[in-house]
Amino acid sequence: MLLSLRCEDGGQRMKLRFQPNSELFDSGRRAVTFEAVDGDKAVLCQVSEEALRDKVDNTATSEEALIAAFQSRRFSIEAIAAVKYGHGLIDGDGRVTVQSLDLTQRR
């Protein structure tokens, strides 16, 4: 998916392209990670296990179930990550993290 955002300063439009099938569960981070690119720059993103369980599927406990929960809300999670990236909301390690507070309630 390609998302295009205008920078806060009215500058150049950035294009964040999410890589299909890049999602993996990172047990050390307790998050589903996924990849995007901004031009030729890699952008690592993640959604916390807590967010997926709180807002998508509270029965998801296995890695497979958490990845399935991510896939069921992929578009909205990627859109939130793109907005956070566009606003410079990047973790100290360079990742964009979607947390429980970022997601709306499960549908």
XYZ file of C-alpha atoms in Angstrom:
107
model
C 0.000 0.000 0.000
C 1.253 3.520 -0.787
C 0.375 6.401 1.518
C 1.227 9.971 0.623
C 1.387 12.711 3.266
C 2.279 16.386 3.159
C 5.002 17.270 5.641
C 4.149 19.489 8.618
C 6.211 22.374 7.231
C 4.298 22.264 3.931
C 7.354 20.782 2.280
C 7.758 17.912 -0.083
C 5.180 15.156 -0.075
C 6.586 11.914 1.311
C 5.472 8.540 0.094
C 5.552 5.664 2.511
C 5.212 2.328 0.782
C 4.390 -0.656 2.980
C 5.969 -3.937 2.005
C 3.472 -6.770 1.509
C 3.896 -9.927 3.559
C 6.635 -8.384 5.725
C 4.865 -8.911 9.044
C 6.591 -11.044 11.667
C 6.060 -11.525 15.364
C 9.051 -10.315 17.386
C 8.905 -12.143 20.715
C 11.584 -9.917 22.237
C 9.610 -6.760 21.497
C 6.206 -8.424 22.018
C 5.029 -6.846 18.767
C 4.170 -7.609 15.172
C 6.764 -5.855 13.048
C 6.237 -4.720 9.457
C 8.299 -2.838 6.918
C 7.846 0.279 4.839
C 10.073 2.409 2.646
C 10.249 6.164 2.157
C 12.048 6.578 -1.145
C 15.144 4.445 -0.625
C 15.029 4.616 3.186
C 13.809 1.562 5.111
C 11.262 2.344 7.821
C 10.652 -0.320 10.454
C 7.228 -0.301 12.072
C 5.548 -2.344 14.757
C 2.223 -2.738 16.508
C 2.346 -3.871 20.096
C 0.879 -7.172 21.226
C -1.079 -5.172 23.803
C -2.693 -3.050 21.080
C -3.651 -6.099 19.042
C -5.139 -7.851 22.065
C -6.863 -4.729 23.458
C -8.324 -3.424 20.223
C -8.466 -6.258 17.686
C -8.685 -9.743 19.222
C -8.503 -10.285 22.964
C -8.187 -14.056 22.445
C -5.006 -13.760 20.342
C -2.184 -15.368 22.284
C -0.143 -17.312 19.735
C 2.211 -15.705 17.222
C -0.063 -16.881 14.402
C -3.156 -15.364 16.037
C -1.387 -12.044 16.620
C -0.243 -11.913 12.988
C -3.817 -12.728 11.895
C -5.085 -9.896 14.125
C -2.604 -7.528 12.444
C -3.688 -8.703 8.999
C -7.362 -8.103 9.834
C -6.628 -4.417 10.581
C -3.608 -3.974 8.311
C -4.909 -0.899 6.459
C -5.762 1.085 9.590
C -2.554 0.056 11.394
C -0.418 1.035 8.392
C -2.296 4.340 8.067
C -1.638 5.145 11.732
C 2.039 4.241 11.326
C 2.272 6.528 8.277
C 0.725 9.454 10.163
C 3.049 8.926 13.134
C 6.030 8.752 10.764
C 4.899 11.901 8.983
C 4.749 13.739 12.315
C 8.200 12.490 13.292
C 6.867 10.224 16.059
C 9.692 7.734 15.816
C 11.092 5.688 18.712
C 14.697 6.119 19.861
C 15.672 3.006 17.890
C 14.180 4.435 14.677
C 10.971 2.394 14.679
C 7.417 3.636 14.391
C 5.272 1.991 17.066
C 1.490 1.727 16.951
C 0.198 1.354 20.494
C -3.152 0.597 22.056
C -4.001 4.293 22.434
C -3.483 4.786 18.684
C -6.091 2.224 17.616
C -9.856 2.519 17.787
C -11.917 -0.209 19.421
C -12.351 -3.515 17.602
C -15.280 -3.736 15.202
